[in-house]
Every structure is written in C-alpha cells, then in structure tokens.
PDB file of C-alpha atoms in Angstrom:
ATOM      1  CA  UNK A 857      90.188  93.232  75.240  1.00 54.00           C
ATOM      2  CA  UNK A 858      89.503  96.878  75.974  1.00 61.00           C
ATOM      3  CA  UNK A 859      89.530  96.157  79.715  1.00 61.00           C
ATOM      4  CA  UNK A 860      92.831  94.304  79.416  1.00 61.00           C
ATOM      5  CA  UNK A 861      94.434  97.134  77.464  1.00 65.00           C
ATOM      6  CA  UNK A 862      93.097  99.716  79.898  1.00 67.00           C
ATOM      7  CA  UNK A 863      94.476  97.780  82.874  1.00 64.00           C
ATOM      8  CA  UNK A 864      97.877  97.419  81.216  1.00 69.00           C
ATOM      9  CA  UNK A 865      97.934 101.138  80.449  1.00 70.00           C
ATOM     10  CA  UNK A 866      96.968 102.037  84.009  1.00 74.00           C
ATOM     11  CA  UNK A 867      99.608  99.695  85.429  1.00 74.00           C
ATOM     12  CA  UNK A 868     102.371 101.616  83.676  1.00 83.00           C
ATOM     13  CA  UNK A 869     102.021 104.602  86.037  1.00 86.00           C
ATOM     14  CA  UNK A 870     102.645 102.705  89.328  1.00 88.00           C
ATOM     15  CA  UNK A 871     105.390 100.653  87.668  1.00 90.00           C
ATOM     16  CA  UNK A 872     107.103 103.855  86.546  1.00 91.00           C
ATOM     17  CA  UNK A 873     106.725 105.304  90.039  1.00 91.00           C
ATOM     18  CA  UNK A 874     108.263 102.175  91.564  1.00 93.00           C
ATOM     19  CA  UNK A 875     111.211 102.401  89.174  1.00 94.00           C
ATOM     20  CA  UNK A 876     111.767 106.121  89.787  1.00 93.00           C
ATOM     21  CA  UNK A 877     111.581 105.926  93.596  1.00 93.00           C
ATOM     22  CA  UNK A 878     113.786 102.801  93.686  1.00 93.00           C
ATOM     23  CA  UNK A 879     116.339 104.534  91.502  1.00 93.00           C
ATOM     24  CA  UNK A 880     116.411 107.580  93.791  1.00 91.00           C
ATOM     25  CA  UNK A 881     116.425 105.661  97.068  1.00 91.00           C
ATOM     26  CA  UNK A 882     119.188 103.302  95.877  1.00 91.00           C
ATOM     27  CA  UNK A 883     121.636 106.195  95.824  1.00 89.00           C
ATOM     28  CA  UNK A 884     121.628 106.926  99.545  1.00 88.00           C
ATOM     29  CA  UNK A 885     119.048 104.682 101.274  1.00 89.00           C
ATOM     30  CA  UNK A 886     119.368 101.277  99.655  1.00 89.00           C
ATOM     31  CA  UNK A 887     118.364  99.534 102.891  1.00 92.00           C
ATOM     32  CA  UNK A 888     114.928 101.138 102.536  1.00 93.00           C
ATOM     33  CA  UNK A 889     114.398  99.273  99.273  1.00 94.00           C
ATOM     34  CA  UNK A 890     115.342  95.972 100.869  1.00 95.00           C
ATOM     35  CA  UNK A 891     112.991  96.654 103.763  1.00 94.00           C
ATOM     36  CA  UNK A 892     109.959  97.337 101.568  1.00 95.00           C
ATOM     37  CA  UNK A 893     110.533  94.321  99.346  1.00 95.00           C
ATOM     38  CA  UNK A 894     111.109  92.144 102.398  1.00 96.00           C
ATOM     39  CA  UNK A 895     107.736  93.070 103.921  1.00 95.00           C
ATOM     40  CA  UNK A 896     106.102  92.531 100.533  1.00 95.00           C
ATOM     41  CA  UNK A 897     107.772  89.161  99.960  1.00 95.00           C
ATOM     42  CA  UNK A 898     107.111  87.973 103.501  1.00 95.00           C
ATOM     43  CA  UNK A 899     103.394  88.720 103.269  1.00 93.00           C
ATOM     44  CA  UNK A 900     103.208  87.160  99.800  1.00 92.00           C
ATOM     45  CA  UNK A 901     104.852  83.898 100.906  1.00 94.00           C
ATOM     46  CA  UNK A 902     102.779  83.620 104.081  1.00 92.00           C
ATOM     47  CA  UNK A 903      99.586  84.440 102.161  1.00 89.00           C
ATOM     48  CA  UNK A 904     100.308  81.731  99.600  1.00 90.00           C
ATOM     49  CA  UNK A 905     101.065  79.070 102.206  1.00 90.00           C
ATOM     50  CA  UNK A 906      98.007  79.936 104.305  1.00 88.00           C
ATOM     51  CA  UNK A 907      95.719  80.035 101.266  1.00 86.00           C
ATOM     52  CA  UNK A 908      97.061  76.707 100.024  1.00 86.00           C
ATOM     53  CA  UNK A 909      96.570  75.124 103.449  1.00 87.00           C
ATOM     54  CA  UNK A 910      93.117  76.651 103.848  1.00 83.00           C
ATOM     55  CA  UNK A 911      91.902  75.196 100.550  1.00 84.00           C
ATOM     56  CA  UNK A 912      93.425  71.769 101.167  1.00 84.00           C
ATOM     57  CA  UNK A 913      91.906  71.714 104.658  1.00 82.00           C
ATOM     58  CA  UNK A 914      88.566  73.063 103.349  1.00 81.00           C
ATOM     59  CA  UNK A 915      88.759  75.970 105.754  1.00 82.00           C
ATOM     60  CA  UNK A 916      87.950  78.169 102.748  1.00 81.00           C
ATOM     61  CA  UNK A 917      85.610  77.048  99.979  1.00 78.00           C
ATOM     62  CA  UNK A 918      85.546  78.010  96.308  1.00 74.00           C
ATOM     63  CA  UNK A 919      83.207  80.888  97.128  1.00 75.00           C
ATOM     64  CA  UNK A 920      85.814  82.452  99.417  1.00 72.00           C
ATOM     65  CA  UNK A 921      83.766  81.662 102.517  1.00 77.00           C
ATOM     66  CA  UNK A 922      85.567  80.825 105.761  1.00 81.00           C
ATOM     67  CA  UNK A 923      84.498  77.843 107.865  1.00 82.00           C
ATOM     68  CA  UNK A 924      85.124  76.822 111.462  1.00 82.00           C
ATOM     69  CA  UNK A 925      87.335  78.335 114.119  1.00 86.00           C
ATOM     70  CA  UNK A 926      90.382  78.205 111.875  1.00 83.00           C
ATOM     71  CA  UNK A 927      88.411  80.073 109.238  1.00 81.00           C
ATOM     72  CA  UNK A 928      87.535  82.790 111.724  1.00 84.00           C
ATOM     73  CA  UNK A 929      91.206  83.190 112.596  1.00 85.00           C
ATOM     74  CA  UNK A 930      92.208  83.405 108.931  1.00 82.00           C
ATOM     75  CA  UNK A 931      89.429  85.890 108.246  1.00 82.00           C
ATOM     76  CA  UNK A 932      90.666  88.074 111.109  1.00 85.00           C
ATOM     77  CA  UNK A 933      94.264  87.882 109.873  1.00 84.00           C
ATOM     78  CA  UNK A 934      93.201  88.780 106.340  1.00 83.00           C
ATOM     79  CA  UNK A 935      91.155  91.762 107.446  1.00 85.00           C
ATOM     80  CA  UNK A 936      93.935  92.947 109.762  1.00 85.00           C
ATOM     81  CA  UNK A 937      96.562  92.761 107.016  1.00 85.00           C
ATOM     82  CA  UNK A 938      94.382  94.917 104.751  1.00 85.00           C
ATOM     83  CA  UNK A 939      93.301  97.407 107.429  1.00 86.00           C
ATOM     84  CA  UNK A 940      95.457 100.361 106.396  1.00 85.00           C
ATOM     85  CA  UNK A 941      93.259 102.843 108.277  1.00 87.00           C
ATOM     86  CA  UNK A 942      93.439 100.833 111.518  1.00 89.00           C
ATOM     87  CA  UNK A 943      97.216 100.550 111.271  1.00 88.00           C
ATOM     88  CA  UNK A 944      97.538 104.293 110.725  1.00 87.00           C
ATOM     89  CA  UNK A 945      95.332 105.000 113.725  1.00 91.00           C
ATOM     90  CA  UNK A 946      97.392 102.654 115.909  1.00 90.00           C
ATOM     91  CA  UNK A 947     100.731 104.142 114.832  1.00 89.00           C
ATOM     92  CA  UNK A 948      99.337 107.646 115.176  1.00 89.00           C
ATOM     93  CA  UNK A 949      98.049 106.908 118.671  1.00 93.00           C
ATOM     94  CA  UNK A 950     101.471 105.617 119.737  1.00 90.00           C
ATOM     95  CA  UNK A 951     103.148 108.759 118.368  1.00 89.00           C
ATOM     96  CA  UNK A 952     100.622 110.971 120.184  1.00 90.00           C
ATOM     97  CA  UNK A 953     101.254 109.116 123.459  1.00 90.00           C
ATOM     98  CA  UNK A 954     104.988 109.713 123.037  1.00 88.00           C
ATOM     99  CA  UNK A 955     104.943 113.337 121.898  1.00 87.00           C
ATOM    100  CA  UNK A 956     101.846 114.987 123.381  1.00 89.00           C
ATOM    101  CA  UNK A 957     102.986 114.668 127.033  1.00 88.00           C
ATOM    102  CA  UNK A 958     106.309 116.237 126.036  1.00 85.00           C
ATOM    103  CA  UNK A 959     104.556 119.147 124.320  1.00 86.00           C
ATOM    104  CA  UNK A 960     102.347 119.751 127.351  1.00 88.00           C
ATOM    105  CA  UNK A 961     105.381 119.476 129.621  1.00 87.00           C
ATOM    106  CA  UNK A 962     107.164 122.047 127.448  1.00 84.00           C
ATOM    107  CA  UNK A 963     104.293 124.498 127.790  1.00 85.00           C
ATOM    108  CA  UNK A 964     103.864 124.077 131.554  1.00 86.00           C
ATOM    109  CA  UNK A 965     107.611 124.115 132.255  1.00 86.00           C
ATOM    110  CA  UNK A 966     107.958 127.156 130.033  1.00 80.00           C
ATOM    111  CA  UNK A 967     105.918 129.218 132.476  1.00 80.00           C
ATOM    112  CA  UNK A 968     108.799 128.797 134.896  1.00 82.00           C
ATOM    113  CA  UNK A 969     111.410 129.291 132.185  1.00 78.00           C
ATOM    114  CA  UNK A 970     112.505 125.650 132.299  1.00 80.00           C
ATOM    115  CA  UNK A 971     111.253 124.403 128.939  1.00 73.00           C
ATOM    116  CA  UNK A 972     113.427 122.126 126.838  1.00 79.00           C
ATOM    117  CA  UNK A 973     112.803 120.830 123.333  1.00 77.00           C
ATOM    118  CA  UNK A 974     110.849 117.552 123.061  1.00 77.00           C
ATOM    119  CA  UNK A 975     112.906 114.442 122.360  1.00 78.00           C
ATOM    120  CA  UNK A 976     112.157 111.395 120.186  1.00 79.00           C
ATOM    121  CA  UNK A 977     110.545 113.639 117.546  1.00 79.00           C
ATOM    122  CA  UNK A 978     112.600 112.232 114.690  1.00 80.00           C
ATOM    123  CA  UNK A 979     112.246 108.698 116.028  1.00 83.00           C
ATOM    124  CA  UNK A 980     108.482 109.068 116.342  1.00 85.00           C
ATOM    125  CA  UNK A 981     108.186 110.340 112.791  1.00 85.00           C
ATOM    126  CA  UNK A 982     110.324 107.461 111.538  1.00 88.00           C
ATOM    127  CA  UNK A 983     108.151 104.984 113.458  1.00 90.00           C
ATOM    128  CA  UNK A 984     104.971 106.408 111.908  1.00 90.00           C
ATOM    129  CA  UNK A 985     106.404 106.416 108.381  1.00 91.00           C
ATOM    130  CA  UNK A 986     107.682 102.858 108.605  1.00 93.00           C
ATOM    131  CA  UNK A 987     104.399 101.746 110.149  1.00 92.00           C
ATOM    132  CA  UNK A 988     102.607 103.120 107.091  1.00 92.00           C
ATOM    133  CA  UNK A 989     105.165 101.663 104.679  1.00 94.00           C
ATOM    134  CA  UNK A 990     104.958  98.240 106.326  1.00 94.00           C
ATOM    135  CA  UNK A 991     101.169  98.255 106.175  1.00 93.00           C
ATOM    136  CA  UNK A 992     101.113  99.212 102.488  1.00 94.00           C
ATOM    137  CA  UNK A 993     103.771  96.618 101.596  1.00 95.00           C
ATOM    138  CA  UNK A 994     102.011  93.816 103.458  1.00 94.00           C
ATOM    139  CA  UNK A 995      98.630  94.709 101.961  1.00 93.00           C
ATOM    140  CA  UNK A 996     100.190  94.738  98.491  1.00 93.00           C
ATOM    141  CA  UNK A 997     101.615  91.236  98.970  1.00 93.00           C
ATOM    142  CA  UNK A 998      98.335  89.840 100.285  1.00 92.00           C
ATOM    143  CA  UNK A 999      96.277  91.428  97.497  1.00 90.00           C
ATOM    144  CA  UNK A1000      98.672  90.028  94.902  1.00 89.00           C
ATOM    145  CA  UNK A1001      98.612  86.421  96.132  1.00 88.00           C
ATOM    146  CA  UNK A1002      95.115  85.671  97.453  1.00 83.00           C
ATOM    147  CA  UNK A1003      93.144  86.861  94.387  1.00 81.00           C
ATOM    148  CA  UNK A1004      95.749  85.224  92.108  1.00 80.00           C
ATOM    149  CA  UNK A1005      95.225  81.899  93.859  1.00 79.00           C
ATOM    150  CA  UNK A1006      91.461  82.359  93.760  1.00 78.00           C
ATOM    151  CA  UNK A1007      91.486  82.991  90.015  1.00 75.00           C
ATOM    152  CA  UNK A1008      93.909  80.152  89.193  1.00 74.00           C
ATOM    153  CA  UNK A1009      91.927  77.773  91.429  1.00 73.00           C
ATOM    154  CA  UNK A1010      88.708  78.745  89.605  1.00 72.00           C
ATOM    155  CA  UNK A1011      86.872  80.088  92.624  1.00 73.00           C
ATOM    156  CA  UNK A1012      83.298  81.148  92.007  1.00 72.00           C
ATOM    157  CA  UNK A1013      82.563  84.841  91.437  1.00 70.00           C
ATOM    158  CA  UNK A1014      86.177  85.536  90.443  1.00 69.00           C
ATOM    159  CA  UNK A1015      86.500  86.813  86.908  1.00 71.00           C
ATOM    160  CA  UNK A1016      89.656  87.648  84.996  1.00 71.00           C
ATOM    161  CA  UNK A1017      88.721  91.329  85.022  1.00 73.00           C
ATOM    162  CA  UNK A1018      88.456  91.313  88.822  1.00 76.00           C
ATOM    163  CA  UNK A1019      91.832  89.615  88.985  1.00 76.00           C
ATOM    164  CA  UNK A1020      93.394  92.320  86.829  1.00 79.00           C
ATOM    165  CA  UNK A1021      91.886  94.948  89.120  1.00 81.00           C
ATOM    166  CA  UNK A1022      93.505  93.398  92.186  1.00 84.00           C
ATOM    167  CA  UNK A1023      96.874  93.245  90.416  1.00 86.00           C
ATOM    168  CA  UNK A1024      96.600  96.944  89.656  1.00 87.00           C
ATOM    169  CA  UNK A1025      95.685  97.691  93.277  1.00 89.00           C
ATOM    170  CA  UNK A1026      98.689  95.683  94.477  1.00 91.00           C
ATOM    171  CA  UNK A1027     100.967  97.720  92.209  1.00 92.00           C
ATOM    172  CA  UNK A1028      99.489 100.977  93.450  1.00 93.00           C
ATOM    173  CA  UNK A1029      99.994 100.038  97.109  1.00 94.00           C
ATOM    174  CA  UNK A1030     103.646  99.074  96.727  1.00 95.00           C
ATOM    175  CA  UNK A1031     104.253 102.183  94.611  1.00 95.00           C
ATOM    176  CA  UNK A1032     102.676 104.279  97.358  1.00 94.00           C
ATOM    177  CA  UNK A1033     104.919 102.615  99.955  1.00 95.00           C
ATOM    178  CA  UNK A1034     108.040 103.576  98.011  1.00 95.00           C
ATOM    179  CA  UNK A1035     106.669 107.084  97.402  1.00 94.00           C
ATOM    180  CA  UNK A1036     106.115 107.640 101.127  1.00 93.00           C
ATOM    181  CA  UNK A1037     109.697 106.600 101.859  1.00 93.00           C
ATOM    182  CA  UNK A1038     111.032 108.774  99.056  1.00 92.00           C
ATOM    183  CA  UNK A1039     109.203 111.840 100.399  1.00 90.00           C
ATOM    184  CA  UNK A1040     110.323 111.076 103.958  1.00 89.00           C
ATOM    185  CA  UNK A1041     113.975 110.750 102.960  1.00 88.00           C
ATOM    186  CA  UNK A1042     113.827 114.050 101.088  1.00 84.00           C
ATOM    187  CA  UNK A1043     112.403 116.000 104.029  1.00 79.00           C
ATOM    188  CA  UNK A1044     115.873 117.269 104.963  1.00 62.00           C
ATOM    189  CA  UNK A1045     115.753 119.785 102.146  1.00 59.00           C
ATOM    190  CA  UNK A1046     112.285 120.861 103.217  1.00 61.00           C
ATOM    191  CA  UNK A1047     113.490 121.245 106.808  1.00 61.00           C
ATOM    192  CA  UNK A1048     116.266 123.615 105.771  1.00 63.00           C
ATOM    193  CA  UNK A1049     113.762 125.689 103.802  1.00 59.00           C
ATOM    194  CA  UNK A1050     111.415 125.855 106.784  1.00 59.00           C
ATOM    195  CA  UNK A1051     114.339 126.836 109.014  1.00 63.00           C
ATOM    196  CA  UNK A1052     115.216 129.743 106.707  1.00 64.00           C
ATOM    197  CA  UNK A1053     111.582 130.831 106.712  1.00 62.00           C
ATOM    198  CA  UNK A1054     111.567 130.688 110.517  1.00 57.00           C
ATOM    199  CA  UNK A1055     114.564 133.016 110.576  1.00 64.00           C
ATOM    200  CA  UNK A1056     112.465 135.707 108.916  1.00 61.00           C
ATOM    201  CA  UNK A1057     111.670 138.626 111.183  1.00 63.00           C
ATOM    202  CA  UNK A1058     107.964 137.917 110.830  1.00 64.00           C
ATOM    203  CA  UNK A1059     108.525 134.924 113.122  1.00 62.00           C
ATOM    204  CA  UNK A1060     110.666 136.840 115.617  1.00 72.00           C
ATOM    205  CA  UNK A1061     107.857 136.950 118.217  1.00 75.00           C
ATOM    206  CA  UNK A1062     107.828 133.141 118.266  1.00 69.00           C
ATOM    207  CA  UNK A1063     111.584 133.042 118.836  1.00 68.00           C
ATOM    208  CA  UNK A1064     111.216 135.583 121.647  1.00 75.00           C
ATOM    209  CA  UNK A1065     108.597 133.415 123.319  1.00 74.00           C
ATOM    210  CA  UNK A1066     110.810 130.328 122.951  1.00 72.00           C
ATOM    211  CA  UNK A1067     113.749 132.104 124.568  1.00 73.00           C
ATOM    212  CA  UNK A1068     111.564 133.344 127.414  1.00 74.00           C
ATOM    213  CA  UNK A1069     110.225 129.852 128.078  1.00 71.00           C
ATOM    214  CA  UNK A1070     113.768 128.474 128.327  1.00 77.00           C
ATOM    215  CA  UNK A1071     115.378 131.431 130.091  1.00 74.00           C
ATOM    216  CA  UNK A1072     116.297 129.503 133.267  1.00 73.00           C
ATOM    217  CA  UNK A1073     117.854 126.682 131.258  1.00 70.00           C
ATOM    218  CA  UNK A1074     120.091 129.092 129.325  1.00 62.00           C
ATOM    219  CA  UNK A1075     121.320 130.676 132.574  1.00 60.00           C
ATOM    220  CA  UNK A1076     122.677 127.389 133.885  1.00 58.00           C
TER     221      UNK A1076
END
C-alpha cells in the first residue's frame, strides 16, 4: 500500500508538468501537441500489436525471452526504440555534419574578408529538438504498453510494483518531451536577451572581428 501511494504521489508531478506545458503550447503551437501525442500513440499501438503477435506466435515467452530470428528482430526493435542516448548521438552527428563545415568555411573565408553567416542553423536546431522529442515520445509509448501487457498476461518476474514503476517512467518521458518543446518554443525571448547582451560594449571586439571577416562582402 505504501508503494502504491508513493507511486501515485510521484506521478502527480509529471502529470502536472504535462498539463502545464500542454496548456502553454496550445496557445501558439498546438501542432506540437498533436505531433507528440501522435508519436506516442503510434508507438503504443505498434507495440501492442507486435507484443500480441509475439505471444500468440510464441516468439516471446512468459519470461520475456525472445526466440528465433523473429525474436531477434523484435529484440533489436525494442532496444532501438528505447535507445535515447543512441538517438541523441545520431541526431547530434547529423547536426554537426551540417553545421561544422559551415563554421570552418566561415573562419577560412573570413581571412579573405568573404565570410557569411552559416545557414540552416535554425533548421538544424529544430531537427535536433524534434529528434529528441520523437525519441522520448516513442520510448514512453513502448514502456507503457509492453510492461502493461506483461503484467496483465501474468509473465514471470513481473510484479505489480514493477509495473507501477514503468508507468511512472512512461509519464516522466512524455512529460520531458513536452518540456523540451516548451523550452524550445520559448527560446525567442532568450535570443532577444542574448542579443541585447551582445550589444554591450564588452563584446565590441567580437563585432569588430565579425565586420573584418565580412569586409569584402559588405563592399559589394
């Protein structure tokens, strides 16, 4: 009973965070809410259908062990859907490939006064953020469905307390997904603050260097 009450109490925080971020995002970025819940729902439905098929086909036993080639494929898909770190590394690598050559080009071209600001910066940031949000939403859907099925199907080594823990983790992941989007959408205010800070005379040497690196471009 104490564990149940503790889990319920802990679940209130992510639920409140989900409600707050949804309420804020619905004012100006309602499509973001639909996108997160779509990824969550899609992963939940697919997870349920695959788990149901796997049990009926005895690809997965009541101990959660995978069998055969189909089991290896399902195991790989499950691990991939929960690999938040791997997804972040992949998205980060793609962003680096897009932006780093532009930064290096800016520096080398600047020696000749021909530097121009990198492009696709906003798009790259959006790609990285949505990659993270998608990963968190998908992982939340998978973690909600698979352990729920395992507990309802009376799999071995699956207790009610473990099931409650996975539900809490699923809530935390989807709450984190909405929080990331909320912070991303509110970066405009932070950008204006940073721009005002940059205008301070303490940063004047940086502005002088930027103008020197693009001096040929401004003459055209």
